[in-house]
Amino acid sequence: MINLQPYENPGYFVLLVVALLPAIIIRLNGRRSHWYETLVSFVFLFLMFDGRKWTQGVALIGYTIWQFAIVALYLRYRTKKDSPNKFSVFFWSVVLAIAPLTVVKFTPLFDHGRSSIVGFLGISYLTFKTVGMIMETRDGFIKDFHPVKFLQFLLFMPTISSGPIDRYRRFEKDYDRTLDREQYLDLFGKGIDRLFLGFFYKFILGYGFGTMLLPNLQRQAMQARGGFLDFSWPLIGVMYCYSMYLFFDFAGYSLFAIGISNLMGVETPKNFNYPWISHNIKDFWNRWHMTLSFWFRDYIYMRFVFFIMKHKWIKSRVTIANLGYLLLFLIMGIWHGETWYYITYGIFHATVMICTDAWIRWKKKHEGLLPHNWFTHAVAILLTFNTICFSFLIFSGFLDRLWFH
């Protein structure tokens, strides 16, 4: 029996492409069929949560009803004549929207590692979509609530399990437009290219690093382990190997989601942009898991900074920015899990961001004092690469096994 978890094996892609063939043919004729694309999406969502995972499917249905009600009621409140733009209504709308995700994330902490009954595959990405809609509604960018479009956006099958995280207004434009034959052929070609690249990333490079090399290096590192903070050559190999595995596996998933989206006529935003050539940590977060990075930047960091500046609680903009980094990456670490290594991973990135900002300010103040050429640029890339790989070693949780178990 074929595993119908998204993008786990070639058989899944065969079934999905066969199911999408009628939609592709309709697209090639310069038209589109919303109802058929919706049907395919819901059939594959159903297959994701059949059998032993039926409770996750029920949780997804309940979650969708919950978020639908919150978004619909808040948008109705905001667009009603003479309705005040009360912060309290906005605040509680966001709190209620993230409540299911909060329960899912913290249940294992208080219930001896057990998973929450309200959890399901993709709940984080769906929550990010909903909260983004609420915030853009408050800002006045979203003025109408279209029930069908909201459900299409929230439950868009290619991206539900692994992202990328789309924005409602961008998705709505793709949903409403009809491409002519030439436009669709161009997008179709990009989609096929991304699918093949995703196969190369996940099933060849990701498999090579994650399945063939990493376990052997981890075993050698465990055998060579010494005391706390003791590093060995096998451990350094684990650091680089895990980083490569994490990238190729995750980037492969993202390419699959984007490629299938393209076949359905949707230009889902890309998630990775050559992150290993980043010249500092800020550049890295503009290239790595970009849709998540930009979501956290726009909806957490920027709003925190504007809120503090508006109320004039802190005068120093540098201090505000630094506190924003700490808040941003601490939340990002906790979102991954309530363990010391995820939280340390977040604090580590916040610290490096703060140091990078200080370094950039120092260079501007002393412009011309340091050389800027291909060599210094290469050194910056090398330092960033190793810093990121070390952070991923923390993120992997392997140090927890190595030092404390």
mmCIF file of C-alpha atoms in Angstrom, residues 114-271:
data_model
loop_
_atom_site.group_PDB
_atom_site.id
_atom_site.type_symbol
_atom_site.label_atom_id
_atom_site.label_comp_id
_atom_site.label_asym_id
_atom_site.label_seq_id
_atom_site.Cartn_x
_atom_site.Cartn_y
_atom_site.Cartn_z
ATOM 1 C CA ARG A 114 1.806 12.708 25.088
ATOM 2 C CA SER A 115 0.520 14.411 21.965
ATOM 3 C CA SER A 116 -2.549 16.617 22.094
ATOM 4 C CA ILE A 117 -5.793 15.238 20.663
ATOM 5 C CA VAL A 118 -6.356 18.550 18.854
ATOM 6 C CA GLY A 119 -3.097 18.287 16.907
ATOM 7 C CA PHE A 120 -2.649 17.332 13.279
ATOM 8 C CA LEU A 121 -0.055 17.534 10.534
ATOM 9 C CA GLY A 122 0.362 21.162 9.432
ATOM 10 C CA ILE A 123 -1.371 22.954 12.323
ATOM 11 C CA SER A 124 1.486 25.452 12.684
ATOM 12 C CA TYR A 125 1.378 26.595 9.061
ATOM 13 C CA LEU A 126 -2.405 26.920 9.100
ATOM 14 C CA THR A 127 -2.208 28.999 12.278
ATOM 15 C CA PHE A 128 0.362 31.331 10.719
ATOM 16 C CA LYS A 129 -1.996 31.851 7.769
ATOM 17 C CA THR A 130 -4.954 32.674 10.014
ATOM 18 C CA VAL A 131 -3.062 35.041 12.310
ATOM 19 C CA GLY A 132 -1.635 36.809 9.252
ATOM 20 C CA MET A 133 -5.161 37.344 7.931
ATOM 21 C CA ILE A 134 -6.339 38.803 11.250
ATOM 22 C CA MET A 135 -3.404 41.203 11.384
ATOM 23 C CA GLU A 136 -3.842 42.331 7.773
ATOM 24 C CA THR A 137 -7.558 42.809 8.437
ATOM 25 C CA ARG A 138 -6.722 45.072 11.384
ATOM 26 C CA ASP A 139 -4.328 47.022 9.146
ATOM 27 C CA GLY A 140 -7.139 47.533 6.603
ATOM 28 C CA PHE A 141 -5.558 45.482 3.795
ATOM 29 C CA ILE A 142 -8.270 42.788 3.827
ATOM 30 C CA LYS A 143 -11.770 44.223 3.595
ATOM 31 C CA ASP A 144 -13.949 41.330 2.432
ATOM 32 C CA PHE A 145 -14.476 37.810 3.679
ATOM 33 C CA HIS A 146 -15.055 35.205 0.984
ATOM 34 C CA PRO A 147 -15.809 31.859 2.699
ATOM 35 C CA VAL A 148 -14.788 29.674 -0.251
ATOM 36 C CA LYS A 149 -11.568 31.593 -0.901
ATOM 37 C CA PHE A 150 -10.671 31.453 2.788
ATOM 38 C CA LEU A 151 -11.101 27.664 2.859
ATOM 39 C CA GLN A 152 -9.129 27.322 -0.389
ATOM 40 C CA PHE A 153 -6.345 29.416 1.122
ATOM 41 C CA LEU A 154 -6.316 27.726 4.521
ATOM 42 C CA LEU A 155 -6.553 24.149 3.237
ATOM 43 C CA PHE A 156 -4.485 24.497 0.060
ATOM 44 C CA MET A 157 -3.316 20.910 -0.255
ATOM 45 C CA PRO A 158 0.244 21.275 -1.651
ATOM 46 C CA THR A 159 1.439 23.444 1.260
ATOM 47 C CA ILE A 160 -0.614 22.199 4.202
ATOM 48 C CA SER A 161 2.007 19.876 5.684
ATOM 49 C CA SER A 162 5.298 21.715 5.209
ATOM 50 C CA GLY A 163 4.632 25.202 3.882
ATOM 51 C CA PRO A 164 5.722 27.548 2.373
ATOM 52 C CA ILE A 165 3.520 29.998 4.284
ATOM 53 C CA ASP A 166 1.517 32.021 1.778
ATOM 54 C CA ARG A 167 -0.271 35.337 2.372
ATOM 55 C CA TYR A 168 -4.008 35.620 1.715
ATOM 56 C CA ARG A 169 -3.881 38.637 -0.590
ATOM 57 C CA ARG A 170 -1.198 37.072 -2.774
ATOM 58 C CA PHE A 171 -3.026 33.740 -2.899
ATOM 59 C CA GLU A 172 -6.329 35.466 -3.730
ATOM 60 C CA LYS A 173 -4.812 37.052 -6.845
ATOM 61 C CA ASP A 174 -3.716 33.650 -8.126
ATOM 62 C CA TYR A 175 -7.081 32.156 -7.222
ATOM 63 C CA ASP A 176 -8.982 34.796 -9.196
ATOM 64 C CA ARG A 177 -6.813 34.922 -12.310
ATOM 65 C CA THR A 178 -7.043 32.705 -15.388
ATOM 66 C CA LEU A 179 -3.790 32.127 -17.264
ATOM 67 C CA ASP A 180 -3.683 31.823 -21.015
ATOM 68 C CA ARG A 181 -2.033 28.771 -22.554
ATOM 69 C CA GLU A 182 1.435 30.333 -22.868
ATOM 70 C CA GLN A 183 1.416 31.684 -19.315
ATOM 71 C CA TYR A 184 0.350 28.342 -17.899
ATOM 72 C CA LEU A 185 2.912 26.418 -19.965
ATOM 73 C CA ASP A 186 5.633 28.651 -18.539
ATOM 74 C CA LEU A 187 4.396 28.064 -14.975
ATOM 75 C CA PHE A 188 3.933 24.338 -15.685
ATOM 76 C CA GLY A 189 7.547 24.094 -16.866
ATOM 77 C CA LYS A 190 8.779 25.784 -13.705
ATOM 78 C CA GLY A 191 6.706 23.378 -11.650
ATOM 79 C CA ILE A 192 8.208 20.321 -13.353
ATOM 80 C CA ASP A 193 11.739 21.722 -12.889
ATOM 81 C CA ARG A 194 11.064 22.241 -9.192
ATOM 82 C CA LEU A 195 9.676 18.740 -8.769
ATOM 83 C CA PHE A 196 12.782 17.184 -10.341
ATOM 84 C CA LEU A 197 15.084 19.387 -8.263
ATOM 85 C CA GLY A 198 13.081 18.438 -5.173
ATOM 86 C CA PHE A 199 13.573 14.745 -5.985
ATOM 87 C CA PHE A 200 17.322 15.318 -6.291
ATOM 88 C CA TYR A 201 17.444 17.250 -3.017
ATOM 89 C CA LYS A 202 15.286 14.990 -0.846
ATOM 90 C CA PHE A 203 15.638 11.487 -2.244
ATOM 91 C CA ILE A 204 19.300 11.623 -3.277
ATOM 92 C CA LEU A 205 21.212 14.283 -1.331
ATOM 93 C CA GLY A 206 18.926 14.306 1.719
ATOM 94 C CA TYR A 207 18.925 10.504 1.833
ATOM 95 C CA GLY A 208 22.688 10.384 1.406
ATOM 96 C CA PHE A 209 23.418 12.803 4.231
ATOM 97 C CA GLY A 210 20.576 11.814 6.569
ATOM 98 C CA THR A 211 20.350 8.035 6.140
ATOM 99 C CA MET A 212 23.706 6.852 4.841
ATOM 100 C CA LEU A 213 26.228 9.182 6.526
ATOM 101 C CA LEU A 214 24.655 10.750 9.613
ATOM 102 C CA PRO A 215 23.901 7.613 11.703
ATOM 103 C CA ASN A 216 27.461 6.347 11.296
ATOM 104 C CA LEU A 217 28.925 9.717 12.323
ATOM 105 C CA GLN A 218 26.586 9.904 15.318
ATOM 106 C CA ARG A 219 27.651 6.425 16.401
ATOM 107 C CA GLN A 220 31.323 7.380 16.156
ATOM 108 C CA ALA A 221 30.681 10.596 18.094
ATOM 109 C CA MET A 222 28.929 8.635 20.864
ATOM 110 C CA GLN A 223 31.876 6.236 21.068
ATOM 111 C CA ALA A 224 34.389 9.105 21.213
ATOM 112 C CA ARG A 225 32.472 11.260 23.663
ATOM 113 C CA GLY A 226 34.234 12.698 26.649
ATOM 114 C CA GLY A 227 33.001 15.212 29.187
ATOM 115 C CA PHE A 228 30.621 18.154 28.937
ATOM 116 C CA LEU A 229 31.512 20.521 26.063
ATOM 117 C CA ASP A 230 33.998 17.999 24.716
ATOM 118 C CA PHE A 231 34.129 18.053 20.916
ATOM 119 C CA SER A 232 35.548 15.353 18.644
ATOM 120 C CA TRP A 233 36.124 15.062 14.926
ATOM 121 C CA PRO A 234 33.105 12.744 14.488
ATOM 122 C CA LEU A 235 30.954 15.340 16.286
ATOM 123 C CA ILE A 236 32.150 18.008 13.874
ATOM 124 C CA GLY A 237 31.197 15.617 11.075
ATOM 125 C CA VAL A 238 27.731 15.280 12.641
ATOM 126 C CA MET A 239 27.421 19.074 12.673
ATOM 127 C CA TYR A 240 28.091 19.467 8.960
ATOM 128 C CA CYS A 241 26.263 16.317 7.885
ATOM 129 C CA TYR A 242 23.111 17.154 9.843
ATOM 130 C CA SER A 243 23.115 20.707 8.459
ATOM 131 C CA MET A 244 23.280 19.391 4.897
ATOM 132 C CA TYR A 245 20.563 16.835 5.597
ATOM 133 C CA LEU A 246 18.293 19.450 7.177
ATOM 134 C CA PHE A 247 18.672 21.759 4.202
ATOM 135 C CA PHE A 248 18.230 19.244 1.397
ATOM 136 C CA ASP A 249 15.336 17.447 3.083
ATOM 137 C CA PHE A 250 13.434 20.625 3.940
ATOM 138 C CA ALA A 251 14.272 22.428 0.696
ATOM 139 C CA GLY A 252 13.149 19.304 -1.168
ATOM 140 C CA TYR A 253 9.783 19.358 0.599
ATOM 141 C CA SER A 254 9.391 23.058 -0.215
ATOM 142 C CA LEU A 255 10.213 22.478 -3.875
ATOM 143 C CA PHE A 256 7.592 19.708 -4.024
ATOM 144 C CA ALA A 257 4.951 22.003 -2.538
ATOM 145 C CA ILE A 258 5.850 24.868 -4.880
ATOM 146 C CA GLY A 259 6.022 22.571 -7.922
ATOM 147 C CA ILE A 260 2.581 21.041 -7.286
ATOM 148 C CA SER A 261 1.219 24.538 -6.634
ATOM 149 C CA ASN A 262 2.567 25.603 -10.024
ATOM 150 C CA LEU A 263 0.791 22.701 -11.731
ATOM 151 C CA MET A 264 -2.401 24.010 -10.107
ATOM 152 C CA GLY A 265 -1.738 27.525 -11.406
ATOM 153 C CA VAL A 266 -0.609 29.009 -8.095
ATOM 154 C CA GLU A 267 2.789 30.699 -7.737
ATOM 155 C CA THR A 268 3.468 29.813 -4.113
ATOM 156 C CA PRO A 269 6.448 31.887 -2.871
ATOM 157 C CA LYS A 270 9.798 30.166 -2.680
ATOM 158 C CA ASN A 271 11.272 29.212 0.674
#
